[in-house]
XYZ file of C-alpha atoms in Angstrom:
398
model
C 107.402 108.242 25.557
C 106.927 107.983 29.455
C 109.962 107.375 31.800
C 109.878 104.957 34.774
C 109.844 106.501 38.068
C 113.432 107.461 39.069
C 114.628 107.225 35.382
C 115.531 110.767 34.863
C 116.851 111.068 38.415
C 119.148 108.485 38.041
C 120.215 109.902 34.952
C 120.802 113.167 36.132
C 122.953 111.482 39.042
C 125.055 109.671 36.289
C 125.475 112.592 34.032
C 126.825 114.947 36.844
C 128.911 112.356 38.518
C 130.938 112.068 35.229
C 131.640 115.895 35.121
C 132.899 116.015 38.749
C 133.810 119.488 39.953
C 133.073 121.545 36.992
C 129.287 120.558 37.129
C 127.004 120.778 33.833
C 123.965 123.231 33.139
C 120.553 121.744 32.844
C 120.704 121.974 28.987
C 123.910 120.197 28.969
C 122.281 117.425 31.282
C 119.159 117.248 28.911
C 121.459 116.671 25.803
C 123.056 113.994 27.708
C 120.210 111.893 28.798
C 118.811 112.331 25.258
C 121.609 110.571 23.735
C 121.352 108.145 26.487
C 117.702 107.466 26.459
C 117.666 107.804 22.417
C 114.832 110.172 22.540
C 114.210 113.754 23.739
C 114.078 114.389 27.341
C 111.713 117.130 28.867
C 114.124 119.955 29.955
C 111.198 120.909 32.264
C 111.555 117.728 34.194
C 115.339 118.019 34.432
C 115.069 121.716 35.571
C 112.615 121.022 38.237
C 114.218 117.963 39.811
C 117.440 120.215 39.845
C 115.659 122.684 41.464
C 113.712 120.786 44.238
C 117.000 118.989 45.393
C 118.894 122.297 45.915
C 120.618 122.265 48.142
C 120.642 118.769 49.160
C 121.874 116.568 46.517
C 123.009 119.263 44.277
C 124.999 122.528 44.637
C 124.117 125.385 42.186
C 127.213 127.027 40.832
C 127.666 130.335 38.963
C 126.074 130.654 35.227
C 123.491 128.077 36.293
C 125.856 124.919 36.718
C 124.775 122.160 39.074
C 127.204 119.490 40.579
C 126.572 116.963 43.093
C 127.168 117.899 46.776
C 130.571 116.489 47.781
C 132.211 116.862 44.541
C 133.362 120.539 44.738
C 136.771 121.394 45.692
C 136.154 122.226 49.283
C 135.670 118.672 50.226
C 138.896 116.786 49.136
C 139.886 113.159 49.977
C 142.542 112.617 52.839
C 144.441 109.403 53.137
C 142.954 107.473 55.982
C 139.778 109.504 56.037
C 136.297 108.493 54.530
C 135.203 110.594 52.290
C 132.182 112.731 53.232
C 129.922 115.248 51.421
C 128.736 118.684 52.320
C 129.937 121.865 52.458
C 133.080 122.088 54.480
C 133.586 125.144 56.461
C 136.842 124.331 58.230
C 139.681 121.644 58.300
C 141.705 121.837 61.274
C 144.116 119.181 62.091
C 141.827 115.865 62.364
C 138.624 117.912 62.683
C 136.147 118.878 60.018
C 133.224 121.367 60.408
C 130.233 121.407 57.830
C 127.669 124.075 57.729
C 124.036 122.777 56.899
C 121.201 120.677 57.985
C 122.704 117.724 59.745
C 119.528 115.631 58.802
C 120.206 116.321 55.009
C 123.611 115.815 55.744
C 123.316 112.455 57.349
C 120.970 111.576 54.250
C 124.019 112.045 51.842
C 126.869 110.280 53.769
C 128.497 107.256 52.966
C 127.490 103.852 55.129
C 129.499 102.695 58.098
C 131.688 106.033 58.235
C 131.101 107.110 61.801
C 132.449 105.511 64.624
C 130.823 107.409 67.507
C 128.404 110.426 68.432
C 129.019 112.954 71.077
C 126.484 115.819 70.674
C 124.739 118.408 72.630
C 121.474 118.712 70.460
C 118.442 121.571 70.620
C 116.704 119.843 73.357
C 113.280 121.716 72.376
C 113.954 122.511 68.948
C 112.071 125.682 69.391
C 114.718 127.574 70.962
C 117.110 127.487 68.191
C 114.715 128.372 65.611
C 115.488 131.726 63.911
C 112.988 134.122 65.638
C 114.105 132.694 69.010
C 118.058 133.258 68.129
C 117.266 136.277 66.957
C 115.643 137.657 70.551
C 118.516 135.699 72.345
C 121.174 137.548 70.386
C 119.242 140.828 71.260
C 118.816 139.962 74.856
C 115.343 139.923 74.955
C 114.574 136.420 75.943
C 111.749 134.884 74.395
C 111.855 131.058 75.406
C 115.358 131.927 76.243
C 115.543 133.019 80.377
C 118.488 135.588 80.545
C 119.657 135.256 84.168
C 120.745 138.371 85.788
C 124.249 138.943 86.470
C 125.679 137.638 89.659
C 128.937 138.659 91.829
C 129.995 141.063 88.562
C 129.342 137.845 85.955
C 127.181 137.880 83.239
C 125.599 134.352 83.213
C 124.722 132.220 80.409
C 121.142 132.153 79.112
C 118.935 129.219 79.871
C 116.063 127.666 77.539
C 112.649 127.511 79.221
C 111.701 123.655 78.719
C 108.970 124.302 81.011
C 107.253 126.433 78.361
C 106.850 123.898 75.562
C 103.536 122.712 74.905
C 102.210 119.313 74.092
C 102.626 119.935 70.255
C 106.108 120.987 70.643
C 107.080 118.041 72.853
C 105.548 115.667 70.371
C 107.392 117.634 67.682
C 110.629 116.941 69.919
C 109.924 113.185 69.998
C 109.402 112.928 66.171
C 112.687 114.929 65.392
C 114.953 112.573 67.527
C 113.186 109.499 65.731
C 114.103 110.993 62.481
C 117.412 111.917 63.355
C 117.836 108.535 64.845
C 116.883 106.665 61.687
C 118.899 108.970 59.501
C 122.100 108.450 61.541
C 121.660 104.689 61.874
C 123.243 103.613 58.285
C 125.948 106.064 58.691
C 127.131 104.383 62.132
C 129.287 101.259 62.213
C 127.868 98.308 63.977
C 128.700 98.890 67.893
C 128.938 102.721 67.567
C 127.999 104.557 70.782
C 125.802 107.439 70.519
C 125.825 109.932 73.565
C 123.197 112.540 73.863
C 123.205 115.411 76.149
C 119.634 115.990 77.610
C 117.721 117.641 80.231
C 115.549 115.973 82.992
C 112.264 117.366 81.761
C 112.533 115.781 78.046
C 115.162 113.131 78.261
C 112.539 110.451 78.586
C 111.268 111.886 75.141
C 114.588 111.705 73.782
C 115.137 108.263 75.003
C 111.662 106.956 73.627
C 112.516 108.370 70.219
C 116.061 106.745 69.920
C 114.681 103.104 71.129
C 111.944 103.183 68.639
C 114.768 104.125 65.898
C 116.721 100.985 66.563
C 119.373 101.733 69.002
C 120.066 99.736 72.297
C 119.724 101.754 75.724
C 123.260 101.436 77.528
C 122.414 103.893 80.298
C 123.327 107.400 81.224
C 126.395 109.643 82.018
C 125.367 111.779 84.963
C 126.862 115.089 84.556
C 127.221 116.578 88.367
C 127.130 120.198 88.121
C 125.030 122.887 89.896
C 123.520 125.354 87.647
C 121.075 128.121 87.964
C 118.295 125.998 86.950
C 115.337 125.577 89.298
C 115.325 126.470 93.012
C 113.091 129.418 92.495
C 110.326 130.657 94.697
C 106.835 130.973 93.065
C 106.903 134.061 90.348
C 105.309 137.251 91.833
C 104.755 135.571 95.263
C 108.363 134.829 96.425
C 107.419 136.907 99.586
C 104.090 134.969 100.055
C 105.899 131.689 99.936
C 109.350 132.059 101.089
C 109.659 128.343 101.977
C 108.690 127.054 98.592
C 110.611 126.131 95.542
C 108.644 125.752 92.172
C 111.315 123.059 91.046
C 114.386 121.215 92.749
C 117.471 123.204 91.832
C 119.432 121.340 89.358
C 122.768 119.640 90.436
C 123.129 117.084 87.400
C 122.668 116.661 83.574
C 121.528 113.574 82.022
C 123.537 112.474 78.923
C 121.742 109.448 77.190
C 123.801 106.566 76.079
C 122.580 104.616 73.278
C 124.419 101.814 70.916
C 123.733 100.678 67.181
C 123.468 96.927 67.478
C 126.771 94.987 67.094
C 127.728 92.285 64.552
C 128.201 89.263 66.841
C 129.762 89.441 70.163
C 131.364 92.779 71.312
C 134.735 91.055 71.169
C 133.829 90.114 67.419
C 132.595 93.642 66.865
C 135.946 95.114 68.153
C 137.930 92.827 65.716
C 135.757 94.200 62.728
C 134.756 97.498 63.382
C 137.076 98.975 66.539
C 133.355 99.575 68.319
C 131.046 98.103 70.723
C 132.664 99.324 74.184
C 133.943 102.321 75.944
C 137.544 103.167 76.386
C 138.637 102.692 79.608
C 140.227 105.457 81.819
C 143.394 102.964 82.929
C 144.244 99.663 83.429
C 142.650 99.911 86.746
C 139.683 102.247 86.255
C 136.877 101.697 83.757
C 134.951 104.459 82.480
C 132.282 105.620 84.874
C 128.966 107.112 84.582
C 129.307 109.731 87.100
C 131.508 112.676 86.084
C 131.910 115.791 88.464
C 131.826 118.781 86.601
C 132.248 122.536 87.172
C 130.103 125.108 85.049
C 131.983 126.023 81.697
C 135.073 128.325 82.628
C 134.984 131.937 81.795
C 138.048 131.772 79.912
C 136.249 128.963 77.311
C 133.271 131.215 77.164
C 135.736 134.179 76.251
C 136.636 131.948 73.154
C 133.174 130.583 72.233
C 130.211 132.542 73.499
C 127.303 129.874 72.744
C 124.418 129.476 75.083
C 124.989 125.680 75.642
C 129.117 125.477 75.623
C 129.976 122.524 77.602
C 133.440 122.699 79.353
C 136.414 120.661 77.580
C 137.159 119.442 81.211
C 133.811 117.482 80.743
C 133.995 116.811 77.001
C 137.474 115.567 76.564
C 136.595 112.645 79.082
C 133.487 111.669 77.207
C 134.965 111.951 73.656
C 137.803 109.829 74.975
C 135.664 106.860 76.022
C 133.230 106.949 72.885
C 136.277 105.318 70.862
C 137.231 101.938 72.463
C 140.339 101.503 70.657
C 141.206 105.106 70.014
C 140.564 104.738 66.363
C 137.536 106.069 64.123
C 135.483 109.217 63.572
C 133.728 111.016 66.095
C 130.461 113.040 64.990
C 128.731 115.996 66.323
C 125.697 116.548 64.237
C 124.726 119.683 66.407
C 128.092 121.132 66.618
C 127.326 124.759 67.793
C 130.545 126.281 69.156
C 132.742 123.274 67.897
C 133.648 122.208 71.492
C 133.133 118.577 70.864
C 135.360 118.703 67.644
C 137.978 120.795 69.871
C 137.617 117.926 72.665
C 138.362 115.391 69.998
C 141.331 117.221 68.447
C 142.633 117.467 72.188
C 142.626 113.639 72.456
C 143.866 113.048 68.684
C 140.833 111.675 67.281
C 139.303 112.435 64.109
C 136.089 114.368 64.092
C 133.190 115.685 62.068
C 130.796 118.517 63.076
C 127.524 119.684 61.424
C 125.939 123.194 62.147
C 122.741 124.756 61.028
C 123.227 128.266 62.173
C 125.486 130.269 59.783
C 126.723 132.296 62.690
C 127.345 129.663 64.979
C 129.274 127.810 62.419
C 131.451 130.758 61.950
C 131.748 130.855 65.435
C 133.113 127.217 65.558
C 135.333 127.991 62.559
C 137.018 130.685 64.558
C 136.761 128.611 67.876
C 138.069 125.175 67.446
C 141.519 125.431 67.315
C 141.537 127.801 70.559
C 139.544 125.487 72.541
C 141.384 122.393 71.711
C 144.393 124.361 73.305
C 142.786 124.949 76.671
C 144.870 123.634 79.335
C 142.683 121.057 81.615
C 144.003 120.419 85.161
C 143.035 118.005 87.717
C 143.118 118.478 91.508
C 145.538 116.903 93.725
C 146.552 116.967 97.327
C 148.552 120.230 97.621
C 147.200 121.728 94.235
C 146.608 121.304 90.740
C 148.180 119.077 87.960
C 147.727 119.707 84.222
C 145.879 116.616 82.335
C 145.877 117.400 78.773
C 142.907 115.204 78.165
C 140.791 115.502 81.396
C 140.587 111.690 81.560
C 142.793 110.529 84.510
C 140.565 111.710 87.276
C 136.667 112.434 87.669
C 137.327 116.134 89.170
C 138.626 118.569 86.564
C 138.924 122.246 86.236
C 139.858 124.642 83.313
C 142.868 126.793 84.109
């Protein structure tokens, strides 16, 4: 007898949901399904389905046992938190870090479980592929530009977005549309999504998220002078001393989107706690321009990641993303865990997902230390400690 499409799949999931964290062998699953269906079930069909969906839906244990992802002892329920699924690397305070592919991870999460997103994704995708990360870690560049040391300081690598081909740009756009579509059901209505970008590719990310169904709510401008741009023509700097190939970068765009609300913003706030941005104070709303220094050397000593953003900046945007200060913030491209550290510093629940095993390990070690970084603000006559970096726009790590 033939089986209907999805019948064996659903039976496997039902079987594994019954046994929980102990899991079951393919032989045990076949026996269970044969009893339920009242006829023999092909063992090859069960084994093929399990193997094709591991990792992803299923986790393979020792002795050939399988269990549903999220039923293992590494992912326990905590009162007041939505149960999420995946390989948990770290639970620190109110932060959770998972290691895996964020697109696959999102596909396995419960609906309406995340209240805001702050993330610094792989802008061009290419630079974070294994072969490029290998070159980066070996100091040989590839798509990464390794700037020379300046004034005795070793500067952070920069991805070369100008080298991206048309096909790679198209791939980037499709990636972010796929990301947005998978993220959408996991977000509560009215959740804001803040995505770091680059002036050369931000339009593609914006188009993709718009097509995925998000409402564009503007940009947060991070005012920061980096080493990007301003160079004279390569191998012709003496011939054209008064020419810059590109303007020197003095800002960084962070794209702001929102999942559509249910009714008015006020109605959405009452039901979901989302729909707006948290004000800095009674007198001062959250603004779209934030002055920022490059990441402080002390923070880089804690988490040496090429895209590390300063806690002084991250704590401001993370604080703003939950209008009532309640809910869970997600960083699906967690890197060194700096967003989770910022959330921990301001007292928010947070979840991060990181694909690269070495960066996941870096984040596991770094989140606690980054969360304890002291942030100060400049005031007349000196500096004043500001634990969350949210009172004034000009901040500095000390």
